[in-house]
Amino acid sequence: MSMTMKLHYDVSGDDFTRAGEASGKVKAKLRQLGIDPTAVRRVAIALYEGEINLVIHAGGGEIDVEISPEEITMVLTDQGPGIADVEKAMTEGFSTASENIRSLGFGAGMGLPNMKKYTDQMKIDTKLGEGTTIYMTVKL
Amino acid sequence: MSDFEHSVYLDAEKCKGCINCIKRCPTAAIRVRGGKAHIKKEFCIDCGECVRVCPHHAKKTKYDSLDSLNDFKYKVALPAPSFYAQFNNVTDTSIVLKALIRLGFDDVFEVAAAAEMVSELTRKYIADHPEGKPYISTACPSVVRLIRVRFPSLIERLLPIITPADLAATLAVKEALKKTGLERKDIGIFFISPCPAKITAVSSPLGIEKSEIDRVLAIKKVYTKMLPLMKMEDAGDTELKRAGRIGISWGKSGGEVSGLLTDSYIAADGIENVIKVLEDLEDGKISNMDFVELNSCIGGCVGGVLQVENPYVAKTKLTKLRKYMPVAGSHLDGNIPENVYWSKEVEFMPVFRLGATPLESMEMMQKIDAIAENLPGLDCGSCGAPTCHALAEDIVRGVANERDCIHLLKKYLHKISSDLNLL
C-alpha cells in the first residue's frame, strides 16, 4: 500500500512577516515523520525560497505538498505576472526584484537557482500575465 | 537515552499540577498527569525554564553541597565568569577569588581564564577550517542538547572544542597534581555553576567521554557564604587572578564572540530567540557568518536560574569590572592543551519522531490531525498537555484520551444530561 499525506497552505501576498510560515510548518511535520534530516533541510530551503517568491513577485499564491515514503513533491501556484525569461531567471545573481525589496535583504537572485539546487526535479510552467506553477520533487 | 541523568527534577510534594511549566517548556517535555508534572526525560534539555517559572518552587536543580569539600584533600574552585557579577562593589576579581580561598578551597582556577584560551582556539579553528562556517558555539549545553534533538542538520556546525569549564578543570587537575604530589582521587575540582544545564553537562557530557569536574556547586548557594568572607581584610596574595576582559565577558551574551575578533557573527540569547536563529540557519536564511553564539538564558549566563543578581544589573557589573583589566590574562603561547577538542560525536536523537518508520509516523500523524480538528484549539493546557495538538499526539500515543480535554468533557456531560431529560 502506498500512503501519501497532503498539505495545503495559502500564502498571503502582502505580509513579509509571515513569509516562511508555510515552509516552517512543513518542516515541523517532516521532522515528526522521521524523514531523513538532509531531505528535511532540502525541502525547507527550496520551499522557503518558493514561498518568498510568491510573496515578492506573485502577490501570494498556494503551496501543495505531498509526502510519500518515496518522495516529497511540492507545487507552488500563483496568478502573478509570470516569468518572462525562465532561463535568465534560473541564472544565479539575476533578479527582477525592486530596490525596495533588495533593501530588505531579498532579491539576491538565488531563489530559483537554490530551488533547483536543493531538489531532485524542478519544472516551471509559466505564462506572462497569467501566472506560474512550479513543481519540485525531493526523493527520499 | 533513558539512563541520561538530568539535573532538573520535580519535587512532587510541592507540585500543585498547574500549567505554568508545561506552557514554558521549549521542547514540550512536560505533562501534568494525575495532578503532578512529569518531565519526559528524552525531551528535556535542562534549560531551567520550568525552574524559573514554577510559582511553587516544585521544579528543582540537583547540585552538590558545600559539605562535599570534605570529600577531598585538595580542593580547587572553578568560578564561572558570571559569578563575579553577583556581588556589589567588586572592583577587582581578586576580591572574589580570595573569598573562595577563605571559604575552604586550596586554590582557584578561573573559568574565565580557560575561556580566553577557548577563544584563541576557536579563532584558530575557524581560520583552519573555513569550509564549516558558520560555527555554532558549544558553550551552552542546553543549546547543544536542543540541536541534538531538533536540528540534526546543524550538528556538523557545532564547534568541536570543549567548554571553558571543562578546559579549566583539565588544567586545574594538571596543576594540582604537580603542585601537591597527591593522587587524582584526593583532588577535588569544584565548578560553581550558574545553571542546571552546566550541571548536567558534567554528569552526562556531550562531545567528551568524561568531565574532569568532580563536584558542581550552585552560585546561589555559594553566594550567601561568600558575603562575610568578601568583607575581610586583604590577605595580600594576588596570584590567583588569571583572566582578563575577554574571559570575564563570557559571562554575558555577546561575550564569547567578542573574543573572536570578527564582525561576522550573531549572538542570540533566550531560548525562544535561539530556536528562531536555529530555524533560520537550517533554512539557509543566514549566510556569510563566521560564528553563531547562542545562550539559552536571556542575557547569557548572567541569566542562569541559579544566579542571584538581576541579569541586566549583572551585565552592567561585568562591563564595569572589565574596564581596567588587560584584554586577555591567559594565553596559549603556542601550546595546545591535551584533549581540548571533542573526542566523541554528538548523535541525533529523533525524539520528535512519531513512529518507528515514516509510514507508521504518517498514519499516526493523520490520526493526530483528525483528533486535533475536533479539539477546541484553545491551547489552554487544562488537560495537562501544552497545546491541543500535543494532546492529540498523546491520545494517539496512547497516554491520554479525549475526555482529558475539559471542553470536550463539558460537551459530553451536556449531552448526557439532555439525553436523560428526554427519558
Coordinates of C-alpha atoms in Angstrom, one line a residue:
Chain A
M1 CA 0.0 0.0 0.0
S2 CA 1.3 3.4 -0.9
M3 CA 0.4 6.0 1.5
T4 CA 0.6 9.8 1.0
M5 CA -0.1 12.8 3.0
K6 CA -1.3 16.1 1.6
L7 CA -0.7 19.5 3.0
H8 CA -2.1 22.7 1.6
Y9 CA -1.2 26.3 2.5
D10 CA -2.4 29.7 1.2
V11 CA 0.4 32.3 1.1
S12 CA -0.7 35.9 1.5
G13 CA 1.0 38.3 -0.9
D14 CA 1.3 41.4 1.3
D15 CA 2.8 40.2 4.5
F16 CA 6.5 39.8 4.7
T17 CA 6.5 38.9 8.4
R18 CA 4.5 35.8 7.5
A19 CA 6.7 34.6 4.7
G20 CA 8.3 31.3 5.8
E21 CA 5.3 30.3 7.8
A22 CA 4.2 27.5 5.4
S23 CA 7.7 26.2 4.9
G24 CA 8.2 26.2 8.7
K25 CA 5.0 24.2 9.2
V26 CA 6.1 21.7 6.6
K27 CA 9.5 21.3 8.2
A28 CA 7.9 20.6 11.6
K29 CA 5.7 17.9 10.0
L30 CA 8.6 16.2 8.2
R31 CA 10.6 16.2 11.5
Q32 CA 7.8 14.4 13.2
L33 CA 7.5 11.9 10.4
G34 CA 11.1 11.0 10.9
I35 CA 12.1 12.0 7.4
D36 CA 15.9 12.0 6.8
P37 CA 17.3 15.3 8.2
T38 CA 19.2 16.1 5.0
A39 CA 15.9 15.8 3.0
V40 CA 14.1 17.9 5.5
R41 CA 16.7 20.6 5.1
R42 CA 16.5 20.5 1.3
V43 CA 12.7 20.7 1.4
A44 CA 12.8 23.6 3.9
I45 CA 15.3 25.6 1.8
A46 CA 13.6 25.0 -1.5
L47 CA 10.1 25.7 -0.1
Y48 CA 11.2 28.8 1.7
E49 CA 12.7 30.3 -1.5
G50 CA 9.5 29.4 -3.3
E51 CA 7.3 31.0 -0.6
I52 CA 9.4 34.2 -0.6
N53 CA 8.9 34.3 -4.4
L54 CA 5.2 34.0 -4.0
V55 CA 5.2 37.0 -1.6
I56 CA 7.7 39.2 -3.5
H57 CA 6.7 38.6 -7.2
A58 CA 3.3 37.0 -7.4
G59 CA 1.2 38.8 -4.8
G60 CA 0.6 35.5 -3.0
G61 CA -0.4 32.0 -4.0
E62 CA -0.8 28.4 -2.9
I63 CA 1.5 25.7 -1.8
D64 CA 0.6 22.0 -2.0
V65 CA 2.9 19.4 -0.6
E66 CA 2.5 15.7 -1.0
I67 CA 4.6 13.3 1.2
S68 CA 5.0 9.7 0.5
P69 CA 7.6 7.3 1.8
E70 CA 9.4 7.6 -1.5
E71 CA 9.4 11.3 -2.2
I72 CA 8.1 14.7 -1.3
T73 CA 6.5 16.8 -4.1
M74 CA 5.9 20.5 -3.8
V75 CA 3.6 22.5 -6.1
L76 CA 3.6 26.3 -5.9
T77 CA 0.9 28.0 -7.8
D78 CA 0.2 31.7 -8.4
Q79 CA -1.7 34.1 -10.6
G80 CA 1.1 36.6 -10.7
P81 CA 2.9 38.3 -13.6
G82 CA 4.6 35.1 -14.9
I83 CA 8.3 34.8 -15.7
A84 CA 9.4 36.5 -18.9
D85 CA 12.7 34.6 -19.4
V86 CA 12.9 31.4 -17.4
E87 CA 16.5 30.6 -18.5
K88 CA 17.6 34.1 -17.3
A89 CA 15.6 33.7 -14.1
M90 CA 17.5 30.5 -13.4
T91 CA 20.9 32.3 -13.6
E92 CA 22.5 32.9 -10.2
G93 CA 22.5 36.5 -9.3
F94 CA 19.8 37.6 -11.8
S95 CA 17.0 39.3 -10.1
T96 CA 14.0 41.4 -11.1
A97 CA 13.2 42.4 -7.5
S98 CA 12.7 46.1 -6.9
E99 CA 15.2 48.3 -5.0
N100 CA 12.7 48.3 -2.2
I101 CA 12.7 44.5 -1.9
R102 CA 16.5 44.4 -2.1
S103 CA 16.8 46.8 0.7
L104 CA 15.0 44.2 2.9
G105 CA 17.8 41.8 2.1
F106 CA 16.0 39.8 -0.6
G107 CA 16.4 39.8 -4.3
A108 CA 19.9 38.3 -4.4
G109 CA 18.9 36.3 -7.5
M110 CA 19.4 33.0 -5.7
G111 CA 15.7 32.0 -5.4
L112 CA 15.1 29.8 -8.4
P113 CA 18.7 28.6 -8.6
N114 CA 18.5 27.4 -5.0
M115 CA 15.2 25.7 -5.6
K116 CA 16.8 23.7 -8.4
K117 CA 20.0 23.1 -6.4
Y118 CA 18.2 21.6 -3.4
T119 CA 15.6 19.4 -5.2
D120 CA 15.9 16.4 -7.5
Q121 CA 13.4 17.6 -10.0
M122 CA 12.1 21.0 -10.8
K123 CA 9.7 22.2 -13.5
I124 CA 8.4 25.6 -14.2
D125 CA 5.1 26.3 -16.1
T126 CA 4.7 30.0 -16.7
K127 CA 2.7 32.3 -18.8
L128 CA 3.1 36.1 -18.9
G129 CA 0.2 37.8 -17.3
E130 CA -1.4 34.6 -16.2
G131 CA 0.8 33.1 -13.6
T132 CA 3.3 30.5 -12.7
T133 CA 3.3 26.9 -11.4
I134 CA 6.5 25.4 -10.0
Y135 CA 6.8 21.6 -9.4
M136 CA 9.6 20.3 -7.2
T137 CA 10.5 16.8 -6.0
V138 CA 12.8 15.7 -3.3
K139 CA 13.5 11.9 -3.4
L140 CA 13.7 10.0 -0.1
Chain B
M1 CA 18.8 7.6 26.3
S2 CA 16.9 6.5 29.5
D3 CA 20.0 6.4 31.7
F4 CA 20.6 10.0 30.9
E5 CA 21.0 11.9 34.1
H6 CA 19.2 15.3 34.3
S7 CA 19.8 17.9 36.9
V8 CA 16.3 19.4 36.7
Y9 CA 13.8 17.4 38.7
L10 CA 10.4 17.7 40.3
D11 CA 9.6 17.9 44.0
A12 CA 6.2 16.1 43.7
E13 CA 5.0 17.3 47.1
K14 CA 5.3 20.9 46.1
C15 CA 3.8 20.5 42.7
K16 CA 0.2 21.8 42.5
G17 CA -0.4 20.5 39.0
C18 CA -0.7 24.0 37.5
I19 CA 0.2 24.6 33.8
N20 CA 3.0 27.2 34.2
C21 CA 5.8 24.8 33.4
I22 CA 4.1 22.9 30.5
K23 CA 3.5 26.2 28.7
R24 CA 7.0 27.4 29.1
C25 CA 9.0 24.3 28.2
P26 CA 10.7 24.8 24.8
T27 CA 10.7 21.1 23.9
A28 CA 7.2 20.4 25.2
A29 CA 8.8 17.9 27.6
I30 CA 6.3 18.3 30.5
R31 CA 2.8 16.9 31.0
V32 CA 0.6 17.2 34.1
R33 CA -0.9 13.8 34.8
G34 CA -2.7 12.8 37.9
G35 CA -2.3 16.4 39.3
K36 CA 1.5 16.3 39.0
A37 CA 4.0 17.4 36.4
H38 CA 6.1 14.8 34.7
I39 CA 9.2 15.5 32.7
K40 CA 9.8 13.4 29.7
K41 CA 13.5 12.7 30.1
E42 CA 14.4 12.2 26.5
F43 CA 12.9 15.6 25.6
C44 CA 14.4 17.7 28.4
I45 CA 17.4 19.9 27.6
D46 CA 17.9 21.1 31.1
C47 CA 17.4 24.8 30.2
G48 CA 15.8 25.5 33.5
E49 CA 12.9 27.5 32.1
C50 CA 10.5 25.4 34.3
V51 CA 12.6 26.0 37.4
R52 CA 12.4 29.7 36.6
V53 CA 8.6 29.9 36.1
C54 CA 7.3 27.4 38.7
P55 CA 5.4 29.6 41.3
H56 CA 5.5 26.8 43.9
H57 CA 9.3 26.0 43.6
A58 CA 8.5 22.4 42.8
K59 CA 11.0 22.3 39.9
K60 CA 14.4 22.0 41.3
T61 CA 18.0 21.5 40.4
K62 CA 20.3 18.9 41.7
Y63 CA 23.7 20.2 42.8
D64 CA 26.4 19.2 45.3
S65 CA 26.6 20.7 48.8
L66 CA 29.5 22.7 50.2
D67 CA 30.0 19.8 52.7
S68 CA 31.4 17.8 49.8
L69 CA 34.6 19.9 50.2
N70 CA 35.3 17.3 52.9
D71 CA 35.5 14.5 50.2
F72 CA 38.9 15.7 49.1
K73 CA 42.3 16.6 50.5
Y74 CA 43.0 19.4 47.9
K75 CA 40.1 21.5 46.6
V76 CA 40.1 23.8 43.6
A77 CA 37.3 26.2 42.9
L78 CA 36.3 27.0 39.3
P79 CA 34.1 30.1 39.4
A80 CA 32.0 30.8 36.2
P81 CA 32.7 34.1 34.6
S82 CA 29.2 35.4 35.6
F83 CA 30.0 34.7 39.3
Y84 CA 31.8 38.0 39.8
A85 CA 28.7 39.9 38.7
Q86 CA 26.6 38.6 41.6
F87 CA 28.2 40.8 44.2
N88 CA 28.2 44.6 44.8
N89 CA 31.3 46.8 44.8
V90 CA 33.6 44.2 43.3
T91 CA 36.2 46.4 41.7
D92 CA 38.7 43.7 41.3
T93 CA 38.1 40.0 40.6
S94 CA 40.7 39.0 43.2
I95 CA 38.3 40.1 46.0
V96 CA 36.0 37.2 44.9
L97 CA 38.9 34.7 44.4
K98 CA 40.4 35.4 47.8
A99 CA 37.0 34.9 49.4
L100 CA 36.8 31.4 47.8
I101 CA 40.1 30.5 49.5
R102 CA 38.7 31.7 52.8
L103 CA 35.6 29.5 52.1
G104 CA 37.8 26.5 52.2
F105 CA 39.3 26.0 48.8
D106 CA 43.1 25.5 48.4
D107 CA 43.2 27.1 45.0
V108 CA 41.1 28.7 42.3
F109 CA 41.2 28.4 38.6
E110 CA 39.0 30.9 36.9
V111 CA 36.8 29.5 34.1
A112 CA 37.2 32.9 32.6
A113 CA 40.9 32.2 32.1
A114 CA 40.2 28.9 30.3
A115 CA 37.5 30.8 28.3
E116 CA 40.3 33.1 26.9
M117 CA 42.1 30.0 25.7
V118 CA 38.9 28.6 24.1
S119 CA 38.6 32.0 22.3
E120 CA 42.1 31.6 21.0
L121 CA 41.5 28.0 20.0
T122 CA 38.2 29.0 18.3
R123 CA 39.9 31.7 16.2
K124 CA 42.5 29.2 15.1
Y125 CA 39.8 26.5 14.4
I126 CA 37.7 28.8 12.2
A127 CA 40.8 30.0 10.3
D128 CA 42.0 26.4 9.7
H129 CA 38.5 25.1 8.8
P130 CA 36.7 27.9 7.0
E131 CA 34.6 25.4 5.0
G132 CA 32.4 24.7 8.0
K133 CA 31.3 28.2 8.7
P134 CA 29.2 29.4 10.4
Y135 CA 30.2 27.5 13.5
I136 CA 27.8 27.3 16.4
S137 CA 29.0 27.9 19.9
T138 CA 29.0 24.8 22.2
A139 CA 29.5 26.6 25.5
C140 CA 25.8 26.5 26.4
P141 CA 24.9 22.8 27.0
S142 CA 21.2 23.4 26.5
V143 CA 21.8 24.7 23.0
V144 CA 23.8 21.6 22.1
R145 CA 21.1 19.3 23.6
L146 CA 18.4 21.3 21.7
I147 CA 20.3 20.9 18.4
R148 CA 20.8 17.2 19.1
V149 CA 17.0 16.6 19.3
R150 CA 15.6 19.2 17.0
F151 CA 18.2 20.4 14.4
P152 CA 20.1 17.3 13.3
S153 CA 21.3 19.0 10.1
L154 CA 23.2 21.6 12.2
I155 CA 25.1 19.1 14.3
E156 CA 28.0 19.4 11.8
R157 CA 28.2 23.1 12.6
L158 CA 28.8 22.6 16.3
L159 CA 32.2 24.0 17.4
P160 CA 34.1 20.8 18.5
I161 CA 36.0 22.4 21.3
I162 CA 35.4 21.6 25.0
T163 CA 33.7 24.2 27.2
P164 CA 35.7 26.7 29.2
A165 CA 34.6 24.9 32.4
D166 CA 36.0 21.6 31.2
L167 CA 39.2 23.1 30.0
A168 CA 39.6 24.9 33.3
A169 CA 39.1 21.6 35.1
T170 CA 41.7 19.8 32.9
L171 CA 44.3 22.5 33.5
A172 CA 43.5 22.7 37.2
V173 CA 43.9 19.0 37.7
K174 CA 47.3 19.1 35.9
E175 CA 48.4 22.0 38.1
A176 CA 47.2 20.4 41.3
L177 CA 48.9 17.1 40.6
K178 CA 52.1 18.8 40.0
K179 CA 51.9 21.2 43.0
T180 CA 50.7 18.7 45.6
G181 CA 52.0 15.3 44.5
L182 CA 48.7 13.9 45.6
E183 CA 46.7 11.2 43.7
R184 CA 43.9 12.3 41.4
K185 CA 41.2 10.9 43.7
D186 CA 42.4 13.3 46.5
I187 CA 42.0 16.3 44.3
G188 CA 38.5 17.8 44.1
I189 CA 37.6 20.1 41.2
F190 CA 34.6 22.2 42.1
F191 CA 32.7 24.1 39.4
I192 CA 30.5 26.9 40.6
S193 CA 27.6 26.9 38.1
P194 CA 25.1 29.5 37.0
C195 CA 22.6 26.9 35.7
P196 CA 21.3 23.3 35.7
A197 CA 22.4 22.7 32.1
K198 CA 26.1 23.0 33.0
I199 CA 25.5 20.6 35.9
T200 CA 24.0 18.0 33.5
A201 CA 27.0 18.6 31.2
V202 CA 29.2 17.3 34.0
S203 CA 27.2 14.2 34.8
S204 CA 26.2 13.4 31.2
P205 CA 28.7 15.2 28.9
L206 CA 28.3 15.6 25.2
G207 CA 31.3 15.6 22.8
I208 CA 33.6 14.1 25.5
E209 CA 33.7 10.9 27.4
K210 CA 34.1 12.3 30.9
S211 CA 34.4 15.7 32.5
E212 CA 37.3 16.4 35.0
I213 CA 34.9 18.3 37.2
D214 CA 34.2 16.3 40.4
R215 CA 31.5 18.4 42.1
V216 CA 29.2 21.2 41.0
L217 CA 28.0 23.9 43.4
A218 CA 25.2 26.3 42.7
I219 CA 26.1 30.0 42.5
K220 CA 23.1 30.9 44.7
K221 CA 24.2 28.6 47.4
V222 CA 27.8 29.8 47.5
Y223 CA 26.7 33.4 47.3
T224 CA 25.5 33.8 50.9
K225 CA 28.6 32.1 52.3
M226 CA 30.7 34.5 50.3
L227 CA 29.3 37.8 51.5
P228 CA 31.0 37.9 55.0
L229 CA 34.2 36.5 53.6
M230 CA 34.5 39.2 51.0
K231 CA 34.4 41.9 53.7
M232 CA 37.6 40.6 55.4
E233 CA 40.9 42.4 55.2
D234 CA 43.1 41.8 52.2
A235 CA 45.4 38.9 52.7
G236 CA 47.9 40.2 50.2
D237 CA 48.4 37.4 47.7
T238 CA 47.2 38.4 44.3
E239 CA 48.5 35.4 42.4
L240 CA 45.0 34.0 42.0
K241 CA 43.9 36.2 39.2
R242 CA 44.5 34.9 35.6
A243 CA 41.6 36.2 33.4
G244 CA 41.2 39.5 31.5
R245 CA 38.5 41.3 29.7
I246 CA 37.8 38.6 27.1
G247 CA 37.4 35.8 29.7
I248 CA 35.1 37.9 32.0
S249 CA 32.9 38.8 29.1
W250 CA 31.9 35.2 28.5
G251 CA 29.5 35.7 31.4
K252 CA 27.1 37.6 29.2
S253 CA 25.6 37.3 25.8
G254 CA 27.9 38.6 23.1
G255 CA 31.0 37.9 25.3
E256 CA 32.2 34.8 23.5
V257 CA 32.1 36.4 20.1
S258 CA 33.9 39.5 21.4
G259 CA 36.9 37.3 21.7
L260 CA 36.8 36.1 18.1
L261 CA 37.8 39.4 16.6
T262 CA 35.3 39.2 13.8
D263 CA 32.2 41.3 12.9
S264 CA 30.5 38.4 11.0
Y265 CA 28.7 36.9 13.9
I266 CA 25.3 36.6 15.6
A267 CA 24.8 36.4 19.3
A268 CA 21.3 35.4 20.4
D269 CA 20.1 34.8 23.9
G270 CA 16.8 33.5 25.4
I271 CA 15.7 30.0 24.3
E272 CA 12.9 31.3 22.0
N273 CA 15.3 33.5 20.2
V274 CA 17.8 30.7 20.0
I275 CA 15.2 28.5 18.3
K276 CA 14.4 31.2 15.8
V277 CA 18.0 31.6 14.8
L278 CA 18.5 27.8 14.5
E279 CA 15.4 27.5 12.3
D280 CA 16.7 30.3 10.1
L281 CA 20.2 28.7 10.0
E282 CA 18.6 25.4 9.0
D283 CA 16.6 27.0 6.2
G284 CA 19.7 28.7 4.8
K285 CA 18.4 32.2 5.6
I286 CA 21.5 33.2 7.5
S287 CA 24.7 33.4 5.4
N288 CA 28.1 35.0 5.4
M289 CA 28.6 34.4 9.1
D290 CA 31.7 33.1 10.8
F291 CA 30.2 32.3 14.2
V292 CA 26.9 32.0 16.0
E293 CA 26.9 32.4 19.7
L294 CA 23.7 31.1 21.4
N295 CA 22.8 31.3 25.0
S296 CA 19.6 29.6 26.3
C297 CA 19.2 32.2 29.1
I298 CA 18.2 35.8 28.5
G299 CA 21.4 37.9 28.9
G300 CA 23.6 34.9 28.7
C301 CA 25.0 33.1 31.7
V302 CA 24.2 36.0 34.0
G303 CA 20.5 35.0 33.3
G304 CA 21.0 31.4 34.6
V305 CA 18.4 30.2 37.1
L306 CA 21.0 29.5 39.8
Q307 CA 22.1 33.2 39.8
V308 CA 21.1 35.7 42.4
E309 CA 21.5 39.1 40.7
N310 CA 19.1 40.6 38.2
P311 CA 20.7 39.7 34.8
Y312 CA 20.6 43.2 33.4
V313 CA 22.3 44.6 36.5
A314 CA 24.8 41.7 36.4
K315 CA 25.7 42.6 32.8
T316 CA 26.5 46.1 33.7
K317 CA 28.6 45.0 36.6
L318 CA 30.6 42.7 34.3
T319 CA 31.1 45.6 31.9
K320 CA 32.3 47.9 34.7
L321 CA 34.6 45.2 36.1
R322 CA 36.3 44.7 32.7
K323 CA 37.2 48.3 32.4
Y324 CA 40.7 48.3 34.0
M325 CA 41.6 44.7 33.0
P326 CA 44.1 43.6 30.4
V327 CA 42.4 42.4 27.1
A328 CA 43.3 38.8 28.0
G329 CA 45.1 37.4 31.1
S330 CA 45.7 33.9 29.8
H331 CA 47.3 32.8 26.6
L332 CA 48.1 29.5 24.9
D333 CA 51.5 30.7 23.9
G334 CA 51.6 28.2 21.1
N335 CA 50.8 25.2 23.3
I336 CA 47.5 23.5 22.6
P337 CA 46.4 21.7 25.8
E338 CA 45.6 18.0 25.6
N339 CA 42.1 16.8 25.0
V340 CA 40.8 20.2 24.1
Y341 CA 38.9 19.0 21.0
W342 CA 35.8 16.8 21.1
S343 CA 36.5 13.2 21.2
K344 CA 33.0 11.9 20.7
E345 CA 30.4 12.7 18.0
V346 CA 27.1 14.2 19.0
E347 CA 24.4 11.9 17.7
F348 CA 21.0 12.9 16.5
M349 CA 18.2 11.8 19.0
P350 CA 15.0 11.8 17.0
V351 CA 12.7 12.2 20.0
F352 CA 10.1 14.2 18.0
R353 CA 9.6 11.4 15.6
L354 CA 6.1 9.8 15.9
G355 CA 6.6 6.2 14.8
A356 CA 9.4 3.9 14.0
T357 CA 9.2 4.3 10.2
P358 CA 8.0 7.3 8.1
L359 CA 5.0 5.2 7.1
E360 CA 3.9 4.5 10.6
S361 CA 4.6 8.1 11.5
M362 CA 2.3 9.2 8.6
E363 CA -0.5 7.0 9.8
M364 CA -0.1 8.4 13.3
M365 CA 0.0 12.0 12.0
Q366 CA -3.2 11.6 10.1
K367 CA -5.0 10.3 13.2
I368 CA -3.5 13.2 15.2
D369 CA -4.6 15.8 12.7
A370 CA -8.1 14.3 12.8
I371 CA -8.3 14.3 16.6
A372 CA -6.8 17.9 16.7
E373 CA -9.6 19.0 14.4
N374 CA -12.1 18.0 16.9
L375 CA -10.4 19.7 19.9
P376 CA -11.3 23.4 20.7
G377 CA -7.9 24.8 19.7
L378 CA -7.7 27.0 22.8
D379 CA -4.3 25.6 23.9
C380 CA -5.5 26.2 27.5
G381 CA -3.3 23.5 29.0
S382 CA -6.0 22.2 31.4
C383 CA -5.7 18.7 30.0
G384 CA -2.0 18.7 31.1
A385 CA -0.6 19.0 27.6
P386 CA 0.8 22.3 26.4
T387 CA -1.4 22.6 23.3
C388 CA -4.4 20.9 21.8
H389 CA -2.1 19.4 19.2
A390 CA 0.1 17.9 21.9
L391 CA -2.9 16.4 23.5
A392 CA -3.9 14.8 20.1
E393 CA -0.4 13.4 19.9
D394 CA -0.6 12.0 23.4
I395 CA -4.0 10.4 22.6
V396 CA -2.6 8.7 19.5
R397 CA 0.5 7.6 21.5
G398 CA -2.0 6.0 23.9
V399 CA -1.1 8.1 27.0
A400 CA -4.2 10.3 27.1
N401 CA -7.8 10.3 26.0
E402 CA -10.3 12.8 24.6
R403 CA -12.0 13.3 27.9
D404 CA -8.8 14.8 29.3
C405 CA -10.0 17.9 27.4
I406 CA -12.3 19.7 29.8
H407 CA -14.2 21.4 27.0
L408 CA -15.0 18.1 25.3
L409 CA -15.9 16.6 28.6
K410 CA -18.3 19.5 29.2
K411 CA -20.0 18.9 25.9
Y412 CA -20.2 15.2 26.7
L413 CA -21.8 15.9 30.1
H414 CA -24.2 18.3 28.5
K415 CA -25.2 15.6 26.1
I416 CA -25.7 13.0 28.8
S417 CA -27.8 15.4 30.8
S418 CA -30.0 16.4 27.9
D419 CA -30.4 12.7 26.9
L420 CA -31.5 12.0 30.5
N421 CA -34.1 14.8 30.3
L422 CA -35.6 13.3 27.3
L423 CA -36.2 10.0 29.1

